[in-house]
Amino acid sequence: MPALPQDCWSVLGIVLVLWAMGCIQSISCKSKGIRESISVVEVKASIDPVPTNIDESSSVVLRYRTPHFRASAQVLMPPILKKETWIVGWIQACSHMEFYNYYGEHGMSSWELPDLLEGNIQAISDSDGVNYPWYGNTTETCTIIGPTKKEAKFSVSMNDNFYPSVTWAVPVSESNVAKLTHIHRDQSFTTWLVATNITTNEMVTLQTIKWRMKLGIEVTPCKPLGQRAKLQEPSAQEQPQILNKNEPIPTSALVKPNANDAQVLMWRPTDGPPLVVIPPKYR
């Protein structure tokens, strides 16, 4: 076999080095390839175009049920080559809350999120309180366990609404006489579609949705039960925004406490210091 010129050996050496580097890089980037290959085929978000329903059937509390926020997505997951587990689903956080119940000249009660109100956090988790950080673990998430040979196509969906009870009487009074005159509520949420590799703790944000729920209810407490409350604007909610550019998820949206466990019911009288009526569940 004839000897190769020195230049040929040099070129061959460079080719071999580059080939080896390509192999190493391709191995290290397999997980990265999965991350970049997860695709959202379709995403939908809406709030039912119906007004808030008011229920005056109880002599103790007024109840109202807001329309539902709904989100759904079809996701395409590439084959998972390693022994890894991925969860794809919805994470939601509350970024603003005004929830005031007015009792005429007596004062008002308010549900508050102290850390959010004081600006200590950007948003607070709206998880179900069990499956952090996920909003839920039924239709809200899908788990894919690797290795898999084929791509997987699946749907994840969620819905949310308010259905609270507000006392007719002043909450710190022993009297049962109706004094409620007005309800004001305004809350903002961010909802993320997320893929998480629970083997490596890697998290990929696939979609970001913003939505808001507002309502005002005027109450005439001296009227007979069943005729007291009247819904003010809006009769229909603004539709959610599906953002073109994803927003980062703040850490406080991924950990305890969730909004339900952190909220506190305050009584703020017209005269005198505020009182804690119901303390937060999470301490």
Short mmCIF file of N, CA, C and O in Angstrom, two decimals, residues 118-224:
data_model
loop_
_atom_site.label_atom_id
_atom_site.label_comp_id
_atom_site.label_asym_id
_atom_site.label_seq_id
_atom_site.Cartn_x
_atom_site.Cartn_y
_atom_site.Cartn_z
N GLU A 118 -48.36 42.88 49.59
CA GLU A 118 -47.21 43.67 50.03
C GLU A 118 -46.07 43.70 49.02
O GLU A 118 -45.05 44.35 49.25
N GLY A 119 -46.24 43.01 47.90
CA GLY A 119 -45.22 43.03 46.85
C GLY A 119 -44.03 42.13 47.12
O GLY A 119 -42.99 42.28 46.48
N ASN A 120 -44.18 41.19 48.05
CA ASN A 120 -43.08 40.27 48.35
C ASN A 120 -42.88 39.22 47.26
O ASN A 120 -41.79 38.66 47.11
N ILE A 121 -43.96 38.93 46.52
CA ILE A 121 -43.90 37.96 45.43
C ILE A 121 -44.64 38.53 44.23
O ILE A 121 -45.51 39.39 44.37
N GLN A 122 -44.31 38.02 43.04
CA GLN A 122 -44.97 38.45 41.80
C GLN A 122 -46.31 37.77 41.62
O GLN A 122 -47.25 38.34 41.05
N ALA A 123 -46.39 36.53 42.05
CA ALA A 123 -47.59 35.73 41.85
C ALA A 123 -47.57 34.59 42.85
O ALA A 123 -46.52 34.24 43.40
N ILE A 124 -48.75 34.01 43.09
CA ILE A 124 -48.85 32.91 44.04
C ILE A 124 -49.48 31.70 43.36
O ILE A 124 -50.39 31.83 42.53
N SER A 125 -49.00 30.53 43.70
CA SER A 125 -49.47 29.29 43.09
C SER A 125 -50.98 29.15 43.23
O SER A 125 -51.57 29.44 44.27
N ASP A 126 -51.61 28.68 42.16
CA ASP A 126 -53.03 28.35 42.19
C ASP A 126 -53.21 26.85 41.99
O ASP A 126 -54.19 26.40 41.41
N SER A 127 -52.23 26.10 42.47
CA SER A 127 -52.28 24.64 42.42
C SER A 127 -53.46 24.12 43.23
O SER A 127 -54.03 24.84 44.06
N ASP A 128 -53.81 22.85 43.01
CA ASP A 128 -54.88 22.24 43.79
C ASP A 128 -54.47 21.99 45.24
O ASP A 128 -55.28 21.54 46.06
N GLY A 129 -53.21 22.28 45.57
CA GLY A 129 -52.74 22.12 46.94
C GLY A 129 -52.17 20.76 47.25
O GLY A 129 -51.68 20.52 48.35
N VAL A 130 -52.23 19.86 46.28
CA VAL A 130 -51.71 18.49 46.46
C VAL A 130 -50.62 18.19 45.45
O VAL A 130 -49.54 17.71 45.81
N ASN A 131 -50.87 18.49 44.20
CA ASN A 131 -49.97 18.12 43.11
C ASN A 131 -49.12 19.30 42.65
O ASN A 131 -49.10 19.64 41.47
N TYR A 132 -48.43 19.94 43.59
CA TYR A 132 -47.57 21.08 43.21
C TYR A 132 -46.56 20.66 42.16
O TYR A 132 -46.00 19.57 42.25
N PRO A 133 -46.31 21.49 41.14
CA PRO A 133 -46.89 22.81 40.93
C PRO A 133 -48.12 22.80 40.04
O PRO A 133 -48.60 23.86 39.65
N TRP A 134 -48.65 21.62 39.72
CA TRP A 134 -49.70 21.49 38.71
C TRP A 134 -51.05 21.96 39.24
O TRP A 134 -51.35 21.84 40.42
N TYR A 135 -51.86 22.47 38.31
CA TYR A 135 -53.20 22.93 38.67
C TYR A 135 -54.07 21.74 39.12
O TYR A 135 -54.94 21.89 39.97
N GLY A 136 -53.84 20.59 38.54
CA GLY A 136 -54.54 19.36 38.92
C GLY A 136 -53.82 18.18 38.31
O GLY A 136 -52.79 18.33 37.65
N ASN A 137 -54.35 16.98 38.51
CA ASN A 137 -53.63 15.81 37.98
C ASN A 137 -54.56 14.82 37.27
O ASN A 137 -54.27 13.63 37.20
N THR A 138 -55.68 15.31 36.74
CA THR A 138 -56.56 14.44 35.95
C THR A 138 -56.42 14.83 34.48
O THR A 138 -55.49 14.39 33.81
N THR A 139 -57.32 15.67 33.98
CA THR A 139 -57.19 16.13 32.59
C THR A 139 -56.10 17.18 32.43
O THR A 139 -55.69 17.50 31.31
N GLU A 140 -55.62 17.71 33.57
CA GLU A 140 -54.68 18.83 33.52
C GLU A 140 -53.26 18.42 33.17
O GLU A 140 -52.45 19.26 32.77
N THR A 141 -52.91 17.15 33.33
CA THR A 141 -51.54 16.70 33.06
C THR A 141 -51.55 15.38 32.29
O THR A 141 -52.52 14.63 32.30
N CYS A 142 -50.41 15.12 31.65
CA CYS A 142 -50.19 13.84 30.98
C CYS A 142 -48.75 13.42 31.27
O CYS A 142 -47.82 14.23 31.16
N THR A 143 -48.58 12.16 31.67
CA THR A 143 -47.25 11.63 32.02
C THR A 143 -46.77 10.67 30.94
O THR A 143 -47.51 9.77 30.53
N ILE A 144 -45.54 10.89 30.47
CA ILE A 144 -44.93 10.02 29.46
C ILE A 144 -43.67 9.42 30.05
O ILE A 144 -42.76 10.15 30.47
N ILE A 145 -43.62 8.10 30.11
CA ILE A 145 -42.48 7.40 30.71
C ILE A 145 -41.62 6.80 29.61
O ILE A 145 -42.09 6.01 28.78
N GLY A 146 -40.34 7.19 29.58
CA GLY A 146 -39.43 6.68 28.58
C GLY A 146 -38.69 5.44 29.06
O GLY A 146 -38.73 5.08 30.23
N PRO A 147 -38.03 4.73 28.16
CA PRO A 147 -37.90 5.10 26.74
C PRO A 147 -39.14 4.75 25.92
O PRO A 147 -39.86 3.81 26.25
N THR A 148 -39.39 5.54 24.88
CA THR A 148 -40.50 5.29 23.96
C THR A 148 -39.95 5.26 22.53
O THR A 148 -38.98 5.94 22.22
N LYS A 149 -40.60 4.50 21.68
CA LYS A 149 -40.15 4.35 20.30
C LYS A 149 -40.88 5.30 19.35
O LYS A 149 -40.37 5.61 18.27
N LYS A 150 -42.10 5.69 19.73
CA LYS A 150 -42.91 6.51 18.84
C LYS A 150 -43.20 7.86 19.49
O LYS A 150 -43.14 8.01 20.71
N GLU A 151 -43.55 8.82 18.65
CA GLU A 151 -43.99 10.09 19.18
C GLU A 151 -45.39 9.93 19.78
O GLU A 151 -46.15 9.05 19.37
N ALA A 152 -45.71 10.75 20.75
CA ALA A 152 -47.00 10.67 21.44
C ALA A 152 -47.77 11.97 21.23
O ALA A 152 -47.22 13.06 21.40
N LYS A 153 -49.04 11.83 20.86
CA LYS A 153 -49.91 13.00 20.72
C LYS A 153 -51.03 12.90 21.75
O LYS A 153 -51.69 11.87 21.86
N PHE A 154 -51.22 13.95 22.52
CA PHE A 154 -52.21 13.90 23.60
C PHE A 154 -52.76 15.30 23.86
O PHE A 154 -52.22 16.31 23.37
N SER A 155 -53.83 15.36 24.67
CA SER A 155 -54.46 16.64 25.02
C SER A 155 -54.42 16.82 26.54
O SER A 155 -54.54 15.85 27.30
N VAL A 156 -54.27 18.04 26.96
CA VAL A 156 -54.40 18.40 28.37
C VAL A 156 -55.35 19.59 28.45
O VAL A 156 -55.32 20.48 27.60
N SER A 157 -56.19 19.60 29.48
CA SER A 157 -57.18 20.67 29.59
C SER A 157 -57.41 21.02 31.06
O SER A 157 -57.14 20.22 31.96
N MET A 158 -57.93 22.21 31.28
CA MET A 158 -58.24 22.66 32.64
C MET A 158 -59.38 23.67 32.58
O MET A 158 -59.69 24.23 31.53
N ASN A 159 -60.03 23.88 33.72
CA ASN A 159 -61.02 24.95 33.81
C ASN A 159 -61.01 25.51 35.23
O ASN A 159 -60.58 24.85 36.18
N ASP A 160 -61.48 26.74 35.36
CA ASP A 160 -61.45 27.42 36.64
C ASP A 160 -62.61 28.41 36.70
O ASP A 160 -62.97 29.02 35.69
N ASN A 161 -63.20 28.56 37.89
CA ASN A 161 -64.20 29.61 38.12
C ASN A 161 -64.32 29.86 39.61
O ASN A 161 -63.68 29.19 40.42
N PHE A 162 -65.13 30.86 40.00
CA PHE A 162 -65.33 31.20 41.40
C PHE A 162 -66.75 30.82 41.81
O PHE A 162 -67.70 31.08 41.08
N TYR A 163 -66.87 30.27 43.01
CA TYR A 163 -68.19 29.94 43.56
C TYR A 163 -68.16 30.16 45.07
O TYR A 163 -68.25 29.22 45.85
N PRO A 164 -68.02 31.43 45.52
CA PRO A 164 -67.89 31.70 46.94
C PRO A 164 -69.24 31.96 47.62
O PRO A 164 -70.27 32.10 46.97
N SER A 165 -69.18 32.04 48.94
CA SER A 165 -70.33 32.41 49.76
C SER A 165 -69.95 33.67 50.54
O SER A 165 -68.88 33.73 51.14
N VAL A 166 -70.84 34.64 50.55
CA VAL A 166 -70.61 35.91 51.25
C VAL A 166 -71.76 36.12 52.23
O VAL A 166 -72.93 36.06 51.84
N THR A 167 -71.43 36.34 53.50
CA THR A 167 -72.48 36.49 54.51
C THR A 167 -73.30 37.76 54.26
O THR A 167 -72.75 38.82 53.92
N TRP A 168 -74.62 37.63 54.45
CA TRP A 168 -75.49 38.80 54.36
C TRP A 168 -75.18 39.78 55.50
O TRP A 168 -75.19 40.99 55.31
N ALA A 169 -74.91 39.24 56.67
CA ALA A 169 -74.66 40.06 57.86
C ALA A 169 -73.17 40.36 57.99
O ALA A 169 -72.32 39.68 57.39
N VAL A 170 -72.85 41.38 58.77
CA VAL A 170 -71.46 41.72 59.05
C VAL A 170 -70.78 40.49 59.67
O VAL A 170 -71.29 39.92 60.65
N PRO A 171 -69.64 40.03 59.12
CA PRO A 171 -69.04 38.75 59.55
C PRO A 171 -68.57 38.72 61.00
O PRO A 171 -68.42 37.63 61.56
N VAL A 172 -68.33 39.88 61.63
CA VAL A 172 -67.88 39.89 63.02
C VAL A 172 -69.00 40.26 63.98
O VAL A 172 -68.77 40.49 65.16
N SER A 173 -70.23 40.29 63.47
CA SER A 173 -71.37 40.67 64.31
C SER A 173 -72.16 39.43 64.71
O SER A 173 -72.20 38.44 63.99
N GLU A 174 -72.79 39.48 65.88
CA GLU A 174 -73.66 38.40 66.31
C GLU A 174 -75.05 38.53 65.70
O GLU A 174 -75.87 37.62 65.80
N SER A 175 -75.31 39.66 65.08
CA SER A 175 -76.62 39.90 64.46
C SER A 175 -76.70 39.17 63.12
O SER A 175 -75.71 39.01 62.41
N ASN A 176 -77.90 38.73 62.77
CA ASN A 176 -78.14 38.07 61.49
C ASN A 176 -78.82 38.99 60.49
O ASN A 176 -79.23 38.55 59.41
N VAL A 177 -78.92 40.28 60.82
CA VAL A 177 -79.58 41.24 59.94
C VAL A 177 -78.69 41.52 58.72
O VAL A 177 -77.49 41.78 58.86
N ALA A 178 -79.27 41.45 57.54
CA ALA A 178 -78.52 41.67 56.31
C ALA A 178 -78.03 43.10 56.22
O ALA A 178 -78.82 44.05 56.36
N LYS A 179 -76.73 43.27 55.99
CA LYS A 179 -76.12 44.58 55.84
C LYS A 179 -75.28 44.69 54.57
O LYS A 179 -74.77 45.76 54.25
N LEU A 180 -75.11 43.59 53.86
CA LEU A 180 -74.28 43.56 52.66
C LEU A 180 -74.85 44.51 51.60
O LEU A 180 -76.04 44.47 51.30
N THR A 181 -73.97 45.37 51.05
CA THR A 181 -74.43 46.35 50.07
C THR A 181 -73.74 46.23 48.70
O THR A 181 -74.29 46.66 47.69
N HIS A 182 -72.55 45.66 48.68
CA HIS A 182 -71.83 45.61 47.40
C HIS A 182 -70.72 44.57 47.45
O HIS A 182 -70.09 44.37 48.49
N ILE A 183 -70.49 43.90 46.31
CA ILE A 183 -69.38 42.95 46.16
C ILE A 183 -68.55 43.40 44.96
O ILE A 183 -69.09 43.67 43.88
N HIS A 184 -67.25 43.48 45.17
CA HIS A 184 -66.32 43.83 44.10
C HIS A 184 -65.24 42.77 44.03
O HIS A 184 -64.62 42.42 45.04
N ARG A 185 -65.02 42.25 42.83
CA ARG A 185 -63.96 41.24 42.66
C ARG A 185 -63.23 41.48 41.34
O ARG A 185 -63.85 41.72 40.30
N ASP A 186 -61.91 41.41 41.40
CA ASP A 186 -61.07 41.61 40.22
C ASP A 186 -59.79 40.80 40.44
O ASP A 186 -58.97 41.15 41.28
N GLN A 187 -59.64 39.72 39.67
CA GLN A 187 -58.45 38.86 39.82
C GLN A 187 -57.81 38.59 38.47
O GLN A 187 -58.50 38.46 37.46
N SER A 188 -56.49 38.53 38.49
CA SER A 188 -55.72 38.25 37.27
C SER A 188 -54.88 37.00 37.47
O SER A 188 -54.34 36.77 38.55
N PHE A 189 -54.76 36.23 36.39
CA PHE A 189 -54.04 34.96 36.44
C PHE A 189 -53.12 34.82 35.23
O PHE A 189 -53.40 35.35 34.16
N THR A 190 -52.05 34.08 35.43
CA THR A 190 -51.22 33.61 34.32
C THR A 190 -51.24 32.09 34.35
O THR A 190 -51.08 31.48 35.42
N THR A 191 -51.46 31.50 33.19
CA THR A 191 -51.55 30.05 33.07
C THR A 191 -50.51 29.59 32.05
O THR A 191 -50.48 30.09 30.93
N TRP A 192 -49.66 28.67 32.47
CA TRP A 192 -48.59 28.18 31.61
C TRP A 192 -48.82 26.72 31.23
O TRP A 192 -49.19 25.90 32.07
N LEU A 193 -48.56 26.40 29.97
CA LEU A 193 -48.47 25.01 29.53
C LEU A 193 -46.99 24.65 29.61
O LEU A 193 -46.14 25.30 29.00
N VAL A 194 -46.68 23.59 30.39
CA VAL A 194 -45.29 23.31 30.75
C VAL A 194 -44.99 21.82 30.54
O VAL A 194 -45.84 20.96 30.78
N ALA A 195 -43.77 21.54 30.10
CA ALA A 195 -43.25 20.18 30.05
C ALA A 195 -42.09 20.08 31.04
O ALA A 195 -41.17 20.90 31.00
N THR A 196 -42.15 19.09 31.91
CA THR A 196 -41.12 18.93 32.94
C THR A 196 -40.52 17.53 32.88
O THR A 196 -41.26 16.54 32.88
N ASN A 197 -39.22 17.47 32.82
CA ASN A 197 -38.51 16.21 32.94
C ASN A 197 -38.25 15.97 34.43
O ASN A 197 -37.38 16.61 35.02
N ILE A 198 -39.03 15.09 35.05
CA ILE A 198 -38.91 14.92 36.50
C ILE A 198 -37.66 14.11 36.88
O ILE A 198 -37.30 14.07 38.06
N THR A 199 -37.01 13.50 35.89
CA THR A 199 -35.76 12.80 36.15
C THR A 199 -34.61 13.79 36.32
O THR A 199 -33.74 13.61 37.17
N THR A 200 -34.64 14.87 35.53
CA THR A 200 -33.55 15.87 35.56
C THR A 200 -34.00 17.21 36.14
O THR A 200 -33.18 18.11 36.28
N ASN A 201 -35.32 17.36 36.43
CA ASN A 201 -35.91 18.62 36.91
C ASN A 201 -35.87 19.73 35.88
O ASN A 201 -36.02 20.91 36.21
N GLU A 202 -35.68 19.37 34.63
CA GLU A 202 -35.71 20.36 33.56
C GLU A 202 -37.16 20.78 33.28
O GLU A 202 -38.06 19.94 33.27
N MET A 203 -37.38 22.07 33.06
CA MET A 203 -38.73 22.58 32.81
C MET A 203 -38.73 23.41 31.54
O MET A 203 -37.87 24.29 31.36
N VAL A 204 -39.70 23.16 30.67
CA VAL A 204 -39.82 23.86 29.40
C VAL A 204 -41.20 24.51 29.34
O VAL A 204 -42.22 23.83 29.46
N THR A 205 -41.24 25.83 29.16
CA THR A 205 -42.52 26.53 29.00
C THR A 205 -42.93 26.50 27.54
O THR A 205 -42.20 26.98 26.67
N LEU A 206 -44.10 25.94 27.29
CA LEU A 206 -44.58 25.77 25.92
C LEU A 206 -45.56 26.86 25.49
O LEU A 206 -45.64 27.20 24.31
N GLN A 207 -46.34 27.38 26.44
CA GLN A 207 -47.35 28.38 26.11
C GLN A 207 -47.68 29.20 27.35
O GLN A 207 -47.64 28.68 28.48
N THR A 208 -48.01 30.47 27.16
CA THR A 208 -48.41 31.34 28.26
C THR A 208 -49.75 31.99 27.93
O THR A 208 -49.92 32.52 26.83
N ILE A 209 -50.66 31.95 28.90
CA ILE A 209 -51.99 32.54 28.74
C ILE A 209 -52.24 33.49 29.90
O ILE A 209 -51.91 33.18 31.04
N LYS A 210 -52.84 34.62 29.62
CA LYS A 210 -53.23 35.56 30.67
C LYS A 210 -54.75 35.76 30.62
O LYS A 210 -55.33 35.87 29.53
N TRP A 211 -55.36 35.79 31.81
CA TRP A 211 -56.80 36.03 31.85
C TRP A 211 -57.19 36.74 33.13
O TRP A 211 -56.43 36.77 34.10
N ARG A 212 -58.39 37.29 33.11
CA ARG A 212 -58.86 38.13 34.21
C ARG A 212 -60.35 37.89 34.42
O ARG A 212 -61.10 37.69 33.46
N MET A 213 -60.75 37.92 35.69
CA MET A 213 -62.17 37.78 36.03
C MET A 213 -62.58 38.97 36.88
O MET A 213 -61.98 39.24 37.93
N LYS A 214 -63.60 39.70 36.41
CA LYS A 214 -64.08 40.88 37.12
C LYS A 214 -65.59 40.75 37.36
O LYS A 214 -66.30 40.18 36.53
N LEU A 215 -66.05 41.30 38.48
CA LEU A 215 -67.49 41.35 38.70
C LEU A 215 -67.83 42.37 39.77
O LEU A 215 -67.02 42.69 40.64
N GLY A 216 -69.03 42.89 39.66
CA GLY A 216 -69.59 43.78 40.66
C GLY A 216 -71.03 43.38 40.90
O GLY A 216 -71.78 43.14 39.95
N ILE A 217 -71.42 43.27 42.15
CA ILE A 217 -72.80 42.93 42.51
C ILE A 217 -73.31 44.00 43.47
O ILE A 217 -72.71 44.24 44.52
N GLU A 218 -74.40 44.64 43.10
CA GLU A 218 -75.04 45.63 43.95
C GLU A 218 -76.12 44.94 44.77
O GLU A 218 -76.89 44.14 44.24
N VAL A 219 -76.17 45.24 46.06
CA VAL A 219 -77.10 44.56 46.96
C VAL A 219 -77.93 45.60 47.73
O VAL A 219 -77.37 46.57 48.26
N THR A 220 -79.24 45.38 47.75
CA THR A 220 -80.13 46.20 48.58
C THR A 220 -80.62 45.31 49.72
O THR A 220 -81.56 44.52 49.55
N PRO A 221 -79.98 45.39 50.90
CA PRO A 221 -80.23 44.41 51.96
C PRO A 221 -81.63 44.48 52.56
O PRO A 221 -82.09 43.49 53.14
N CYS A 222 -82.32 45.61 52.40
CA CYS A 222 -83.66 45.73 52.98
C CYS A 222 -84.74 45.04 52.15
O CYS A 222 -85.87 44.85 52.60
N LYS A 223 -84.40 44.65 50.92
CA LYS A 223 -85.37 43.98 50.07
C LYS A 223 -85.56 42.52 50.49
O LYS A 223 -84.71 41.94 51.17
N PRO A 224 -86.67 41.90 50.08
CA PRO A 224 -86.90 40.49 50.42
C PRO A 224 -85.83 39.58 49.81
O PRO A 224 -85.26 39.88 48.75
#
